[in-house]
Every structure is written in structure tokens, then in C-alpha cells.
mmCIF file of C-alpha atoms in Angstrom:
data_model
loop_
_atom_site.group_PDB
_atom_site.id
_atom_site.type_symbol
_atom_site.label_atom_id
_atom_site.label_comp_id
_atom_site.label_asym_id
_atom_site.label_seq_id
_atom_site.Cartn_x
_atom_site.Cartn_y
_atom_site.Cartn_z
ATOM 1 C CA UNK A 156 104.515 98.035 88.714
ATOM 2 C CA UNK A 157 107.588 96.799 90.602
ATOM 3 C CA UNK A 158 105.825 97.159 93.893
ATOM 4 C CA UNK A 159 103.331 94.559 92.762
ATOM 5 C CA UNK A 160 105.972 91.970 91.899
ATOM 6 C CA UNK A 161 106.627 88.963 94.062
ATOM 7 C CA UNK A 162 110.094 88.867 95.463
ATOM 8 C CA UNK A 163 110.788 85.190 94.847
ATOM 9 C CA UNK A 164 109.328 84.249 91.502
ATOM 10 C CA UNK A 165 106.104 82.869 93.032
ATOM 11 C CA UNK A 166 103.816 84.385 90.353
ATOM 12 C CA UNK A 167 102.422 82.758 87.219
ATOM 13 C CA UNK A 168 104.276 82.846 83.961
ATOM 14 C CA UNK A 169 104.321 86.005 81.858
ATOM 15 C CA UNK A 170 100.937 86.861 80.369
ATOM 16 C CA UNK A 171 99.302 89.727 78.658
ATOM 17 C CA UNK A 172 96.618 89.719 81.409
ATOM 18 C CA UNK A 173 98.081 91.631 84.492
ATOM 19 C CA UNK A 174 95.707 89.654 86.724
ATOM 20 C CA UNK A 175 97.742 86.495 85.980
ATOM 21 C CA UNK A 176 100.503 87.984 88.095
ATOM 22 C CA UNK A 177 98.451 87.436 91.203
ATOM 23 C CA UNK A 178 98.712 86.368 93.930
ATOM 24 C CA UNK A 179 101.928 88.069 94.704
ATOM 25 C CA UNK A 180 104.213 87.174 97.560
ATOM 26 C CA UNK A 181 106.531 89.198 99.694
ATOM 27 C CA UNK A 182 108.427 87.468 102.503
ATOM 28 C CA UNK A 183 110.059 89.530 105.264
ATOM 29 C CA UNK A 184 111.499 87.461 108.126
ATOM 30 C CA UNK A 185 108.688 85.293 109.451
ATOM 31 C CA UNK A 186 106.014 87.281 107.590
ATOM 32 C CA UNK A 187 104.534 86.395 104.181
ATOM 33 C CA UNK A 188 102.284 89.011 102.632
ATOM 34 C CA UNK A 189 100.066 87.547 99.933
ATOM 35 C CA UNK A 190 98.559 90.128 97.584
ATOM 36 C CA UNK A 191 95.317 89.422 95.654
ATOM 37 C CA UNK A 192 93.883 91.395 92.780
ATOM 38 C CA UNK A 193 90.113 91.814 92.892
ATOM 39 C CA UNK A 194 89.937 94.761 90.391
ATOM 40 C CA UNK A 195 87.285 94.433 87.761
ATOM 41 C CA UNK A 196 85.977 96.921 85.227
ATOM 42 C CA UNK A 197 82.317 97.658 86.199
ATOM 43 C CA UNK A 198 79.517 99.792 84.890
ATOM 44 C CA UNK A 199 78.889 103.196 86.533
ATOM 45 C CA UNK A 200 77.832 103.107 90.227
ATOM 46 C CA UNK A 201 78.975 99.489 90.641
ATOM 47 C CA UNK A 202 82.260 98.596 92.387
ATOM 48 C CA UNK A 203 82.196 94.853 92.487
ATOM 49 C CA UNK A 204 85.335 92.703 92.280
ATOM 50 C CA UNK A 205 86.307 89.166 91.531
ATOM 51 C CA UNK A 206 89.343 86.911 91.792
ATOM 52 C CA UNK A 207 88.477 84.182 89.424
ATOM 53 C CA UNK A 208 89.154 80.472 89.508
ATOM 54 C CA UNK A 209 92.699 80.604 88.214
ATOM 55 C CA UNK A 210 93.847 83.164 90.924
ATOM 56 C CA UNK A 211 91.977 81.219 93.651
ATOM 57 C CA UNK A 212 93.752 77.984 92.549
ATOM 58 C CA UNK A 213 97.106 79.693 92.659
ATOM 59 C CA UNK A 214 96.294 81.146 96.018
ATOM 60 C CA UNK A 215 95.419 77.795 97.530
ATOM 61 C CA UNK A 216 98.687 76.227 96.236
ATOM 62 C CA UNK A 217 100.684 79.218 97.608
ATOM 63 C CA UNK A 218 99.036 79.156 101.037
ATOM 64 C CA UNK A 219 99.721 75.403 101.287
ATOM 65 C CA UNK A 220 103.316 75.839 100.355
ATOM 66 C CA UNK A 221 103.716 78.709 102.793
ATOM 67 C CA UNK A 222 102.196 76.643 105.669
ATOM 68 C CA UNK A 223 105.203 74.227 105.363
ATOM 69 C CA UNK A 224 107.604 77.212 105.854
ATOM 70 C CA UNK A 225 106.132 78.203 109.268
ATOM 71 C CA UNK A 226 105.408 81.831 108.107
ATOM 72 C CA UNK A 227 102.726 84.149 109.303
ATOM 73 C CA UNK A 228 100.451 84.309 106.293
ATOM 74 C CA UNK A 229 98.805 87.720 105.799
ATOM 75 C CA UNK A 230 96.386 88.110 102.807
ATOM 76 C CA UNK A 231 95.862 91.601 101.422
ATOM 77 C CA UNK A 232 92.927 92.175 99.185
ATOM 78 C CA UNK A 233 90.953 95.366 98.225
ATOM 79 C CA UNK A 234 87.348 94.031 98.560
ATOM 80 C CA UNK A 235 85.885 92.739 101.850
ATOM 81 C CA UNK A 236 85.777 88.939 102.231
ATOM 82 C CA UNK A 237 83.159 88.498 104.943
ATOM 83 C CA UNK A 238 79.551 87.996 104.065
ATOM 84 C CA UNK A 239 77.390 91.072 104.273
ATOM 85 C CA UNK A 240 80.292 93.460 104.767
ATOM 86 C CA UNK A 241 79.178 95.687 101.911
ATOM 87 C CA UNK A 242 76.329 96.377 99.487
ATOM 88 C CA UNK A 243 75.936 93.758 96.641
ATOM 89 C CA UNK A 244 76.947 96.435 94.058
ATOM 90 C CA UNK A 245 80.235 96.838 95.921
ATOM 91 C CA UNK A 246 80.950 93.182 96.945
ATOM 92 C CA UNK A 247 83.550 90.588 95.987
ATOM 93 C CA UNK A 248 81.560 88.338 93.738
ATOM 94 C CA UNK A 249 83.481 85.223 94.569
ATOM 95 C CA UNK A 250 83.981 85.954 98.250
ATOM 96 C CA UNK A 251 82.480 82.583 99.281
ATOM 97 C CA UNK A 252 85.007 80.767 97.074
ATOM 98 C CA UNK A 253 87.847 82.782 98.662
ATOM 99 C CA UNK A 254 86.537 81.890 102.088
ATOM 100 C CA UNK A 255 86.424 78.198 101.125
ATOM 101 C CA UNK A 256 90.054 78.286 99.987
ATOM 102 C CA UNK A 257 91.167 80.011 103.166
ATOM 103 C CA UNK A 258 89.130 77.467 105.240
ATOM 104 C CA UNK A 259 91.137 74.650 103.520
ATOM 105 C CA UNK A 260 94.554 76.167 103.165
ATOM 106 C CA UNK A 261 94.648 78.553 106.121
ATOM 107 C CA UNK A 262 95.977 82.080 106.758
ATOM 108 C CA UNK A 263 96.772 84.087 109.890
ATOM 109 C CA UNK A 264 95.279 87.475 109.042
ATOM 110 C CA UNK A 265 93.225 88.986 106.132
ATOM 111 C CA UNK A 266 93.364 92.712 105.457
ATOM 112 C CA UNK A 267 91.036 94.630 103.176
ATOM 113 C CA UNK A 268 89.938 98.145 102.261
ATOM 114 C CA UNK A 269 87.157 99.236 99.950
ATOM 115 C CA UNK A 270 84.541 100.378 102.481
ATOM 116 C CA UNK A 271 86.705 103.231 103.966
ATOM 117 C CA UNK A 272 85.712 102.198 107.571
ATOM 118 C CA UNK A 273 87.273 100.068 110.200
ATOM 119 C CA UNK A 274 85.722 96.521 110.162
ATOM 120 C CA UNK A 275 86.689 93.566 112.307
ATOM 121 C CA UNK A 276 85.397 90.111 111.816
ATOM 122 C CA UNK A 277 86.625 86.530 111.571
ATOM 123 C CA UNK A 278 86.314 83.682 109.013
ATOM 124 C CA UNK A 279 86.825 80.009 109.480
ATOM 125 C CA UNK A 280 90.242 78.477 109.011
ATOM 126 C CA UNK A 281 91.423 74.889 109.237
ATOM 127 C CA UNK A 282 92.619 75.474 112.888
ATOM 128 C CA UNK A 283 90.034 78.031 114.102
ATOM 129 C CA UNK A 284 89.027 81.556 113.458
ATOM 130 C CA UNK A 285 91.107 83.845 111.273
ATOM 131 C CA UNK A 286 90.856 87.636 111.942
ATOM 132 C CA UNK A 287 89.753 89.938 109.128
ATOM 133 C CA UNK A 288 90.324 93.647 109.332
ATOM 134 C CA UNK A 289 88.974 96.318 107.027
ATOM 135 C CA UNK A 290 90.996 99.524 107.075
ATOM 136 C CA UNK A 291 89.980 103.063 106.358
ATOM 137 C CA UNK A 292 91.423 105.493 103.813
ATOM 138 C CA UNK A 293 94.603 107.032 105.181
ATOM 139 C CA UNK A 294 93.908 110.339 103.448
ATOM 140 C CA UNK A 295 90.290 111.373 104.356
ATOM 141 C CA UNK A 296 90.372 114.350 106.669
ATOM 142 C CA UNK A 297 86.657 114.964 106.440
ATOM 143 C CA UNK A 298 84.218 115.799 109.262
ATOM 144 C CA UNK A 299 82.748 112.338 109.755
ATOM 145 C CA UNK A 300 84.706 110.764 112.618
ATOM 146 C CA UNK A 301 83.691 107.201 111.547
ATOM 147 C CA UNK A 302 85.392 107.799 108.153
ATOM 148 C CA UNK A 303 88.191 110.003 109.120
ATOM 149 C CA UNK A 304 91.767 108.887 108.098
ATOM 150 C CA UNK A 305 93.466 106.077 109.971
ATOM 151 C CA UNK A 306 96.319 103.761 109.585
ATOM 152 C CA UNK A 307 97.053 100.458 111.345
ATOM 153 C CA UNK A 308 100.175 98.996 112.897
ATOM 154 C CA UNK A 309 100.236 95.219 113.366
ATOM 155 C CA UNK A 310 102.503 93.628 115.909
ATOM 156 C CA UNK A 311 103.162 90.001 115.086
ATOM 157 C CA UNK A 312 105.009 87.708 117.419
ATOM 158 C CA UNK A 313 105.640 83.974 117.266
ATOM 159 C CA UNK A 314 103.766 82.107 120.063
ATOM 160 C CA UNK A 315 106.219 79.833 121.806
ATOM 161 C CA UNK A 316 103.678 77.799 123.818
ATOM 162 C CA UNK A 317 102.267 74.481 122.633
ATOM 163 C CA UNK A 318 98.819 74.455 121.118
ATOM 164 C CA UNK A 319 96.815 77.462 120.073
ATOM 165 C CA UNK A 320 97.741 79.859 117.273
ATOM 166 C CA UNK A 321 101.292 80.035 115.961
ATOM 167 C CA UNK A 322 101.322 83.850 116.010
ATOM 168 C CA UNK A 323 100.113 86.493 118.353
ATOM 169 C CA UNK A 324 98.744 89.494 116.393
ATOM 170 C CA UNK A 325 98.011 92.854 117.992
ATOM 171 C CA UNK A 326 96.473 95.885 116.225
ATOM 172 C CA UNK A 327 97.306 99.499 117.014
ATOM 173 C CA UNK A 328 95.167 102.094 115.362
ATOM 174 C CA UNK A 329 96.332 105.649 114.598
ATOM 175 C CA UNK A 330 93.670 108.166 113.619
ATOM 176 C CA UNK A 331 93.742 111.660 112.200
ATOM 177 C CA UNK A 332 92.958 114.380 114.701
ATOM 178 C CA UNK A 333 91.663 117.480 112.846
ATOM 179 C CA UNK A 334 92.260 119.769 115.911
ATOM 180 C CA UNK A 335 95.977 119.136 115.989
ATOM 181 C CA UNK A 336 96.407 118.177 112.345
ATOM 182 C CA UNK A 337 98.213 114.966 113.476
ATOM 183 C CA UNK A 338 97.696 111.265 113.858
ATOM 184 C CA UNK A 339 97.156 109.970 117.391
ATOM 185 C CA UNK A 340 96.499 106.729 119.197
ATOM 186 C CA UNK A 341 92.980 105.682 118.444
ATOM 187 C CA UNK A 342 92.754 102.195 119.896
ATOM 188 C CA UNK A 343 94.555 98.873 120.382
ATOM 189 C CA UNK A 344 93.269 95.334 120.217
ATOM 190 C CA UNK A 345 94.568 91.802 120.376
ATOM 191 C CA UNK A 346 93.386 90.045 117.202
ATOM 192 C CA UNK A 347 95.008 86.782 118.039
ATOM 193 C CA UNK A 348 96.016 86.471 121.792
#
């Protein structure tokens, strides 16, 4: 599980519950990637998740500390965070609580999976809207174009002007082309101009 570990000791103390190790933090230059764990054992045909109060409390403290370091804060979570993004049997049970934490503490980008489709939305932050992007599976080579494999490349640059967002974030999408058997450009978008 080394790839889950924070690289600067930001996680909670050792515990027998692996969920106590979240959120994790990886800092690379001006980028801070905050990993959340929404995994939850469920009954058959359910795929809900939850973060829990303890992880949400640690997340809020971490985001506040990171805001003082002038880093681009990217949150990575499996389940969608926006309201109505998935069926109730597949939802993040405490998504509203997560949105409340982010609205208070802030973030620059939220990435999620789970639905295996590209989704773009925003949630409220303390200084305006925060982009939320759902990514597809990177391994599905099936016949349904709306679910076919993709991966995303994010370009993040510090905004030098006064006012507005601190970082400019652009998204480049690469999608699997079954005719060539390769990935090709499949769209670009400014998430935060």
C-alpha cells in the first residue's frame, strides 16, 4: 500500500482501520493531491460509499493548512460528489457533508471515477465555483463510445494576474480509438480560465 501513503506524514496515527490513513497527501511542486477513501462494504447490487466524520474533519484541517502554502489543491475520490450524479444505490452517502467541507475550506479541482463516464460539473467553494470532473475507465475497449476508455491530462498553471482564481486548469482528453487500437485526442477544455 505504499502508493496510498502520504509523502510528508500528514495522515492520522497508526490504526488497525486502514480508513484512518486518509486523507493522504502527495505534494509535487505547486500541486497538492489529496486522496480520500470512500470504500465501504455493501450488500450485493449496491455500490455506495462514505467518508465518515473523522475523515471529513481531517480533510478540512488539511485543506486549510494547504491553503496557507499556496498550493493547487486537487481532491481525488472514487465516488461522485455532485448531487444527482449517480443512482442512490451507487452514491456517496455523505456527499453533502463533503461539499460543505469544500465550501468552507476550498479546493481547486475535484476528480472522481465510479460512473465510468466523463462528467463535468462544479461545486461551491469559498471563492467561487470549483470544477468537478468524473473520469471514465482507462481499460474499457467496448463498443459503446460514451463508455469507451479515456484518460485525462490536466495542465495547471499559476495565474499571475490579480484577482480571480490562483490557478488556470485545462483538461485534455485522450480516448481509445478501436479502429487504430490507439488513444487519440478526444477534446480539450478550460476548466478554470
